[in-house]
mmCIF file of C-alpha atoms and ligand atoms in Angstrom:
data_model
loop_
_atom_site.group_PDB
_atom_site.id
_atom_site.type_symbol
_atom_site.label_atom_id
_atom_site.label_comp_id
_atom_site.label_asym_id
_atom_site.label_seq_id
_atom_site.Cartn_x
_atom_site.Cartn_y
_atom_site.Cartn_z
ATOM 1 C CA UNK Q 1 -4.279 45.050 66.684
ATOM 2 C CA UNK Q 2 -1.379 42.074 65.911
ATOM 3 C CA UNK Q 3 1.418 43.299 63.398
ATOM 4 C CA UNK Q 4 -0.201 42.284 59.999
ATOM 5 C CA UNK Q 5 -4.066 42.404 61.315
ATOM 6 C CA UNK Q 6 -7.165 43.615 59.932
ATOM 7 C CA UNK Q 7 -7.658 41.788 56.904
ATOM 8 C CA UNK Q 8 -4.222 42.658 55.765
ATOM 9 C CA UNK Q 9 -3.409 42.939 51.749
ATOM 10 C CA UNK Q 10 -0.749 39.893 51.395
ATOM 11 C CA UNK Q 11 2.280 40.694 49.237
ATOM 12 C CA UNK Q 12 3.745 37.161 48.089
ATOM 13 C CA UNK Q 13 7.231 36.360 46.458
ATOM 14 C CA UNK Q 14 10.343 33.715 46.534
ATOM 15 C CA UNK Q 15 12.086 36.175 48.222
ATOM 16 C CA UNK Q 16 13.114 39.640 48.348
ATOM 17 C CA UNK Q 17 12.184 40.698 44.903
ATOM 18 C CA UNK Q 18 8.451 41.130 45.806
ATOM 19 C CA UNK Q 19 9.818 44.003 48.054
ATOM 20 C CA UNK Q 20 10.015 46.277 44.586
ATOM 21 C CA UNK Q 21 6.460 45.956 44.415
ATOM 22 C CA UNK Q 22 5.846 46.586 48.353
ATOM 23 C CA UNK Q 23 7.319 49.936 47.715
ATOM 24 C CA UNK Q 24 4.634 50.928 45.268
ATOM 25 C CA UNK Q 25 2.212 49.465 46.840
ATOM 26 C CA UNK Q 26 2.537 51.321 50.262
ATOM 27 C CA UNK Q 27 2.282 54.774 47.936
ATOM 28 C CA UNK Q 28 -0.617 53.868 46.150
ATOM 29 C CA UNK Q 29 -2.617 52.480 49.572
ATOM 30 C CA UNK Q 30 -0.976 54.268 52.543
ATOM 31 C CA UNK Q 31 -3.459 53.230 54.897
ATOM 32 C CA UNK Q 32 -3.476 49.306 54.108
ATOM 33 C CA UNK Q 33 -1.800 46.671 56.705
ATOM 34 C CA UNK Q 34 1.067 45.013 55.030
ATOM 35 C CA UNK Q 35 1.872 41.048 55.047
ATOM 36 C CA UNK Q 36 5.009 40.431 53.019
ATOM 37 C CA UNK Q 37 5.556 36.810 52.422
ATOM 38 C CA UNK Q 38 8.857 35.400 51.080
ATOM 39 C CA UNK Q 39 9.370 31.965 50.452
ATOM 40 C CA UNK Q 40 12.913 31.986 50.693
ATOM 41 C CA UNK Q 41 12.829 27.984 51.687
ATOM 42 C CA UNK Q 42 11.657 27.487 47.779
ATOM 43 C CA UNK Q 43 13.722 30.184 46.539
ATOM 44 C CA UNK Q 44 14.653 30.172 43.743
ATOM 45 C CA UNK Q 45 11.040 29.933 41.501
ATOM 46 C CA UNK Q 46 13.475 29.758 38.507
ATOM 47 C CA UNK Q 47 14.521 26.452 39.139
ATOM 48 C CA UNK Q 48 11.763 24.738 39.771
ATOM 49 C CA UNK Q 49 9.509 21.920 37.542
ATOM 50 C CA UNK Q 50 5.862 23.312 36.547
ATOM 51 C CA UNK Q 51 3.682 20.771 38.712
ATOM 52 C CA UNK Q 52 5.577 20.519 41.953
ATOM 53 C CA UNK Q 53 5.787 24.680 41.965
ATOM 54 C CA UNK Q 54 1.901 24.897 41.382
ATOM 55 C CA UNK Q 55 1.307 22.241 44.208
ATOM 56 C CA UNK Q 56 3.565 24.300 46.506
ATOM 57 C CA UNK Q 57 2.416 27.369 46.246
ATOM 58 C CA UNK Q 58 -1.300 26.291 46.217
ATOM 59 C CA UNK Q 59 -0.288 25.189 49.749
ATOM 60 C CA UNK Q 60 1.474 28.021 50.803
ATOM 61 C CA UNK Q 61 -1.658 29.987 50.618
ATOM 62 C CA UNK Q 62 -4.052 27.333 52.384
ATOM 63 C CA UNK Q 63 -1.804 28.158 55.465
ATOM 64 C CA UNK Q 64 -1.588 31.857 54.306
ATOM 65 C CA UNK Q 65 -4.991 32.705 53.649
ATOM 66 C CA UNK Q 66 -6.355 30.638 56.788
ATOM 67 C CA UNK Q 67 -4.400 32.402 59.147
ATOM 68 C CA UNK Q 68 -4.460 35.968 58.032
ATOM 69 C CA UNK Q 69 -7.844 36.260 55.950
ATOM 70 C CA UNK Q 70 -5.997 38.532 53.512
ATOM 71 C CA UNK Q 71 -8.267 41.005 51.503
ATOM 72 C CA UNK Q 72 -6.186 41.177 48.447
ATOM 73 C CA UNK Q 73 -3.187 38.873 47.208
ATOM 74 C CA UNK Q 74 -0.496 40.459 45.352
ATOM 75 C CA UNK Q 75 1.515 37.836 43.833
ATOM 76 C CA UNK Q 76 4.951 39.986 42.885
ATOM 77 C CA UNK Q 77 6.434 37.444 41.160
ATOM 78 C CA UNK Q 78 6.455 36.442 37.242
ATOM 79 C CA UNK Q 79 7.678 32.608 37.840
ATOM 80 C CA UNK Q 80 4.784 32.190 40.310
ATOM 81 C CA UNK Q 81 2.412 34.017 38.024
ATOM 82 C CA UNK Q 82 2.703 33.620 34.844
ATOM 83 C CA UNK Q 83 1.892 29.765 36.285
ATOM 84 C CA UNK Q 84 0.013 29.596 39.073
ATOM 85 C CA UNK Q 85 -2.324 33.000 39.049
ATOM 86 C CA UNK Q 86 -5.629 31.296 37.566
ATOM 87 C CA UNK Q 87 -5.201 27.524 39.994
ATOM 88 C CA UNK Q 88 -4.876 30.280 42.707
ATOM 89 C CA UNK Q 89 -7.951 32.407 41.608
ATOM 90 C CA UNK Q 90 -9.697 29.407 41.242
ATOM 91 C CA UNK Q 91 -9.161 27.620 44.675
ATOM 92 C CA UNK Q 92 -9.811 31.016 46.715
ATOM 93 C CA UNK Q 93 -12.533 33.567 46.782
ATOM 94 C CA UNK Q 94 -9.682 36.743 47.696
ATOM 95 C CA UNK Q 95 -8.811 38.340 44.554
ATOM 96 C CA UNK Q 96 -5.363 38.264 43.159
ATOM 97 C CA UNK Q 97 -3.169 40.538 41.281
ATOM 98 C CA UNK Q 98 -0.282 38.979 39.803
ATOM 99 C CA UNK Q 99 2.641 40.070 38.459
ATOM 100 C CA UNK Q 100 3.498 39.173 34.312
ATOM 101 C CA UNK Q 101 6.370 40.202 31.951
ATOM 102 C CA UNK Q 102 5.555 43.820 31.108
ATOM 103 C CA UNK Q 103 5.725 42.875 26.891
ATOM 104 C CA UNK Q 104 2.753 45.057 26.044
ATOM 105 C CA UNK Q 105 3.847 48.166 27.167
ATOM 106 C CA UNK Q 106 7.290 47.254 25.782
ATOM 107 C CA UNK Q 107 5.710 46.652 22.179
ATOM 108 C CA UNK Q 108 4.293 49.734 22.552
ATOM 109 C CA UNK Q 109 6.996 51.991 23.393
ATOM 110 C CA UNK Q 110 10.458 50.558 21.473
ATOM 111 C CA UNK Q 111 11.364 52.566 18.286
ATOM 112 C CA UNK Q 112 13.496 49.787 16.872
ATOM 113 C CA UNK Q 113 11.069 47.133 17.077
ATOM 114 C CA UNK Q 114 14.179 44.895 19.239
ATOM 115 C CA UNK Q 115 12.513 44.226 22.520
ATOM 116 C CA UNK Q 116 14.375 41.797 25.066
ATOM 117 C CA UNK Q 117 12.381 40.194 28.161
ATOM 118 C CA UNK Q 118 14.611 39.455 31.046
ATOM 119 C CA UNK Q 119 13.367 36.651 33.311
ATOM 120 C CA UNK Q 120 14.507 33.693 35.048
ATOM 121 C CA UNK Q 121 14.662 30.501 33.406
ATOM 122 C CA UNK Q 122 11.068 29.272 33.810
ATOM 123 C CA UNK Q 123 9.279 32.555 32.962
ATOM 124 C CA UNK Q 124 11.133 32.447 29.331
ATOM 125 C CA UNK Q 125 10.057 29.278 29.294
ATOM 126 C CA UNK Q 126 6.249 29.783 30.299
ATOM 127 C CA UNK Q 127 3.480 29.465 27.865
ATOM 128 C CA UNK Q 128 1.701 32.217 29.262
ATOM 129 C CA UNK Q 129 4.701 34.367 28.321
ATOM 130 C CA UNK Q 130 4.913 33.473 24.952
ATOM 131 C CA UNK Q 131 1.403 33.798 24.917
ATOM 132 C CA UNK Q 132 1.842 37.312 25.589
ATOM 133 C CA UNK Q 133 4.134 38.034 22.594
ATOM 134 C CA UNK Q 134 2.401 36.243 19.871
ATOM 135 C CA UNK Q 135 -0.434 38.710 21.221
ATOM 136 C CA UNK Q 136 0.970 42.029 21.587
ATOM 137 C CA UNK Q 137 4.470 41.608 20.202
ATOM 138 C CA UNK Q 138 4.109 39.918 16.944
ATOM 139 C CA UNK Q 139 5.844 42.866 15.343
ATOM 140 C CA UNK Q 140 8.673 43.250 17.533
ATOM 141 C CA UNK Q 141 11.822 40.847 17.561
ATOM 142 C CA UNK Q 142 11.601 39.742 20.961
ATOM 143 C CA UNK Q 143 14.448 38.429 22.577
ATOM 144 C CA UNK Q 144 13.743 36.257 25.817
ATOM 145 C CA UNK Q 145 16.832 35.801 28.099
ATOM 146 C CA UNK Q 146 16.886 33.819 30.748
ATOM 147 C CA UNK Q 147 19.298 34.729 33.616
ATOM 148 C CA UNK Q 148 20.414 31.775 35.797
ATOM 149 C CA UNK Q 149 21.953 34.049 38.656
ATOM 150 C CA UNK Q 150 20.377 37.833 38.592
ATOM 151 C CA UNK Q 151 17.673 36.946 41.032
ATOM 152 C CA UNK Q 152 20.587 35.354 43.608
ATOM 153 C CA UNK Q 153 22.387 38.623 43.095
ATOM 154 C CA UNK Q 154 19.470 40.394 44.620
ATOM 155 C CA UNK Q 155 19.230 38.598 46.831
ATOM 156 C CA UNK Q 156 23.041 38.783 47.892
ATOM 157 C CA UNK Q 157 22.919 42.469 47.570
ATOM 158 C CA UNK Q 158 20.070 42.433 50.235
ATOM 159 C CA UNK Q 159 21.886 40.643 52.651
ATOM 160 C CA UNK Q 160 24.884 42.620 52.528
ATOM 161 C CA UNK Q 161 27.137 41.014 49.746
ATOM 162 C CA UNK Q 162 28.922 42.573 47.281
ATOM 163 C CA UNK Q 163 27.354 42.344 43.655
ATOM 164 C CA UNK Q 164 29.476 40.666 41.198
ATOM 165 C CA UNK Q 165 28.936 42.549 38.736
ATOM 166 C CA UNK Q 166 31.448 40.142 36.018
ATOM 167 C CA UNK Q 167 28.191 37.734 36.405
ATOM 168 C CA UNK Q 168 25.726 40.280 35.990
ATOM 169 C CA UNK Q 169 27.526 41.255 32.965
ATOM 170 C CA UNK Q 170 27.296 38.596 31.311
ATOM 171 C CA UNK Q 171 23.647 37.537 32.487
ATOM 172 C CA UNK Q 172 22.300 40.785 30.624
ATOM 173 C CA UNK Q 173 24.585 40.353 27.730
ATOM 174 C CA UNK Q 174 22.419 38.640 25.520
ATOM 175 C CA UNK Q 175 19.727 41.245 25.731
ATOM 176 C CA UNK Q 176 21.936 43.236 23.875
ATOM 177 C CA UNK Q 177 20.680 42.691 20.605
ATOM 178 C CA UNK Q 178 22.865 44.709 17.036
ATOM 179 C CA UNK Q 179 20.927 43.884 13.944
ATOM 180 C CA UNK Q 180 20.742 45.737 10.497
ATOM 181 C CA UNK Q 181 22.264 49.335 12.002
ATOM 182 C CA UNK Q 182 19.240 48.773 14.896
ATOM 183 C CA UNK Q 183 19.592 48.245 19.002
ATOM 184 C CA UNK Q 184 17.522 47.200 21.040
ATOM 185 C CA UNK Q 185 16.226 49.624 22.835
ATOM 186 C CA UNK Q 186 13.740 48.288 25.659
ATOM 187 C CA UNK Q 187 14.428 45.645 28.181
ATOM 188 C CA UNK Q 188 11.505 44.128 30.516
ATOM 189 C CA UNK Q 189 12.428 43.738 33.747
ATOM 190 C CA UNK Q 190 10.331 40.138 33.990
ATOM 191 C CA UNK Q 191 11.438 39.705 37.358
ATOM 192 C CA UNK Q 192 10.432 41.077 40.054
ATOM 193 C CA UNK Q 193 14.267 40.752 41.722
ATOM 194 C CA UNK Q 194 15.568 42.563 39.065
ATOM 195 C CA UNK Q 195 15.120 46.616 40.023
ATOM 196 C CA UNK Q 196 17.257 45.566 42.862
ATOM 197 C CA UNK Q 197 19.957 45.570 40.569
ATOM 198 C CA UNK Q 198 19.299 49.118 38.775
ATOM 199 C CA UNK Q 199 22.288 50.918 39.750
ATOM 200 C CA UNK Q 200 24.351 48.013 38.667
ATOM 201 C CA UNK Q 201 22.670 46.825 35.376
ATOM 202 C CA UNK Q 202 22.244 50.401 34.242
ATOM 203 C CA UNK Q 203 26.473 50.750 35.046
ATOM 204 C CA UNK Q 204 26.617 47.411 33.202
ATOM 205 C CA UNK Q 205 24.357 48.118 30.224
ATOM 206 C CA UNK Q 206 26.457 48.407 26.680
ATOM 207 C CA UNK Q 207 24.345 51.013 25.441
ATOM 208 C CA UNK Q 208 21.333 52.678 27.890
ATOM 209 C CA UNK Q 209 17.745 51.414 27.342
ATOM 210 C CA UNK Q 210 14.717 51.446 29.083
ATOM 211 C CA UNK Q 211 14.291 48.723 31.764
ATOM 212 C CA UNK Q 212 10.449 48.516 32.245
ATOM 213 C CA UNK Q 213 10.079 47.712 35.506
ATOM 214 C CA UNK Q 214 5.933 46.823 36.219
ATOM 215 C CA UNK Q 215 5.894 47.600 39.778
ATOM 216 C CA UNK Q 216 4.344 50.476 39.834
ATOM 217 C CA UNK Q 217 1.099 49.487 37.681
ATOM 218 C CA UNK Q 218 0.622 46.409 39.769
ATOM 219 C CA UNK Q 219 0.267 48.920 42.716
ATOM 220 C CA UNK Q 220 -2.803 51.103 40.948
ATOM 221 C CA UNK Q 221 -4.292 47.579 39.947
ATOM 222 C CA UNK Q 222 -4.077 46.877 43.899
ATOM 223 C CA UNK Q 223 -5.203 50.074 44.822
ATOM 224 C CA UNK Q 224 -8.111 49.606 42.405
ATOM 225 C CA UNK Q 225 -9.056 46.322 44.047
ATOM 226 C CA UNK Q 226 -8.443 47.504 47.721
ATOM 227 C CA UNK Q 227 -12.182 48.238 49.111
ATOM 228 C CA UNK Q 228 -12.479 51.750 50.152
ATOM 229 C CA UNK Q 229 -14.246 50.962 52.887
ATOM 230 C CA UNK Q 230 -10.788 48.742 54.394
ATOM 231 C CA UNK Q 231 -10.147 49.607 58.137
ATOM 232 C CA UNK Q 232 -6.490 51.472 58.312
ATOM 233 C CA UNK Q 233 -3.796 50.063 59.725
ATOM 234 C CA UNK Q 234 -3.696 50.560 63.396
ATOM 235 C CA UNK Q 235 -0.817 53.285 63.460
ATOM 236 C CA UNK Q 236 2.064 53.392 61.198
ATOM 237 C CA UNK Q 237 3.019 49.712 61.479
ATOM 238 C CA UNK Q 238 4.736 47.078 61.954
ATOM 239 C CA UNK Q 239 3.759 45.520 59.171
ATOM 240 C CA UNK Q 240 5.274 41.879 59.387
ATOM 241 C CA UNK Q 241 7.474 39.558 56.834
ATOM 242 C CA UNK Q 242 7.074 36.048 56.998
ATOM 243 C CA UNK Q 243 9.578 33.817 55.507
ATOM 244 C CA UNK Q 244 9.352 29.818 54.957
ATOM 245 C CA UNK Q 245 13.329 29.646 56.353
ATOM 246 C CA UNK Q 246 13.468 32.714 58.757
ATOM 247 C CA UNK Q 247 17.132 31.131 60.461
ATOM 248 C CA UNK Q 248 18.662 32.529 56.605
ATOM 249 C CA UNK Q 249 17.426 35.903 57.585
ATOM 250 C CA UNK Q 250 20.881 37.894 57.773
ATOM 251 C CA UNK Q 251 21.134 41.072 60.108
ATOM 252 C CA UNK Q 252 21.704 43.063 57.120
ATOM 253 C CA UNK Q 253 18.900 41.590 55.387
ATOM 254 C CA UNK Q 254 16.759 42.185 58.427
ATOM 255 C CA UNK Q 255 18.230 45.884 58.408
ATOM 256 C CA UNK Q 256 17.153 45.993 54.969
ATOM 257 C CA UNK Q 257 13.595 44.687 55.492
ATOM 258 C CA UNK Q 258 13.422 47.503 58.076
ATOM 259 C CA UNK Q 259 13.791 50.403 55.501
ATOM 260 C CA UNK Q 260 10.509 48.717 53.603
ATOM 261 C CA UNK Q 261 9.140 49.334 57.228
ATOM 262 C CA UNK Q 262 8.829 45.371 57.695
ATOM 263 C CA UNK Q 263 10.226 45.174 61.828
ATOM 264 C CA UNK Q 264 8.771 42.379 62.325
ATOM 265 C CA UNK Q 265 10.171 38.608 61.229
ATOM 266 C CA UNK Q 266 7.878 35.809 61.728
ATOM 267 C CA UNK Q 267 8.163 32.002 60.305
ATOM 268 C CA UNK Q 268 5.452 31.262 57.292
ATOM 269 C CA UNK Q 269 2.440 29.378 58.647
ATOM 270 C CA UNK Q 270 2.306 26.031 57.404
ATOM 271 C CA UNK Q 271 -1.469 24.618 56.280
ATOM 272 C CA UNK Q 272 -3.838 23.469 59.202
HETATM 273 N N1 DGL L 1 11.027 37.344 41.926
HETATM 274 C C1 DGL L 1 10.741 36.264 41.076
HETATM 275 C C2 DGL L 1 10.106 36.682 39.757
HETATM 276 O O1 DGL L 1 9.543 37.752 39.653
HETATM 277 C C3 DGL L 1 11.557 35.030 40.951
HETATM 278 C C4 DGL L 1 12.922 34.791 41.450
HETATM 279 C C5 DGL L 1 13.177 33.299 41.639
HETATM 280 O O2 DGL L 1 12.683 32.768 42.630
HETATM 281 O O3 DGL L 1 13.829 32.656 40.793
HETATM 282 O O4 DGL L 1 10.124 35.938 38.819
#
């Protein structure tokens, strides 16, 4: 069977950040075969205008679902998402899982009622996430901050760069919220890049919180979805990684990718 065969479940993302999810996903359905996709031409998601990001990726997976005939989509990423999940479950008969700011369970666990959603620009900026916090949040003083650089960091950290961890500072500053004698005390990873960072935002945190990082309850909604009856992977891999610019793929990046067990580096298919 070809690396990523077998009605494979499809893990997409702009880049490496969808890897957090992988992770999860791989202990909640050992036996599934793996596609990660990484559109690390677009990259980043944060940047980009509404229309021309829900055209793009709406083409991505014409060329993604024709060749591989995924089972299940995972969409690990909140820019994507929080825009582009229902035009995606609309155009394709595969189910999705997508990947939203975790504000719910946030809402439900701070003590101090001061909740801050780290994102990228867009996602902050996203109706559907607002949506979410005039729904579940309402009583919480919600504080979105949207971080211009923390997904790039990630990214660099991937491919063998040092963090700079003066920017990534002051990117997570703002969630830092002091009012009347309270803290805040939970911070939403919104961004699926972000647990990269843990090590270095938890050393550059003024106070500790909780970083709620969703990963893990995207992979049980997978695993809920995944149909018992799915073939196993033919042996324990390769699974394969497709990127949109595989000539950026770094050697340590590719070293990387290899301790998510992804071996094998193939270009994105573009639509028939
Ligand atoms: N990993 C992505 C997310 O969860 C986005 C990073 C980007 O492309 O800006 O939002």
């Amino acid at each position: 069977m070809p690396a990523g065969g077998g009605n494979p479940l499809l893990i997409f993302d702009s880049g490496v950040g969808g890897l957090t999810v992988l992770a999860e996903i791989r202990r909640a359905i050992p036996g599934a075969s793996l596609v990660y996709v990484a559109d690390n031409a677009g990259f980043p998601y944060g940047a980009w205008e509404e229309a021309a990001l829900t055209g793009h990726v709406v083409e991505l997976f014409e060329g993604l679902i024709g060749r591989f005939s995924p089972r299940l989509c995972v969409i690990a990423c909140n820019t994507a998402s929080t825009l582009v999940l229902a035009r995606l479950r609309a155009r394709f008969v595969v189910p999705f899982v997508g990947t939203v700011p975790a504000i719910k369970p946030a809402a439900e666990r701070t003590t101090t009622g001061l909740v801050s959603v780290l994102a990228t620009p867009a996602t902050v900026e996203r109706d559907y996430t607002r949506g979410l916090i005039g729904k579940y949040a309402y009583q919480c003083r919600v504080t979105l901050v949207g971080a211009e650089r923390l997904a790039a960091l990630a990214e660099a950290k991937l491919a063998g760069a040092p963090v700079d961890r003066a920017v990534l500072s002051a990117e997570i500053a703002p969630a830092f919220v002091e009012e009347q004698g309270k803290r805040t005390d939970t911070v939403v990873l919104a961004c699926t890049h972000y647990p990269l960072l843990m090590d270095e935002l938890q050393a550059a945190a003024p106070w500790p919180v909780a970083w709620l990082n969703p990963a893990d309850a995207i992979a049980r909604r997978a695993a809920e979805l995944w149909p018992a009856d799915a073939a196993p992977a033919a042996g324990p891999g390769p699974d394969l990684a497709l990127f949109t610019a595989p000539e950026r793929v770094s050697a340590a990046l590719r070293a990387a990718l290899a301790t998510y067990g992804l071996r094998e580096i193939a270009p994105a298919p573009a639509k028939d």
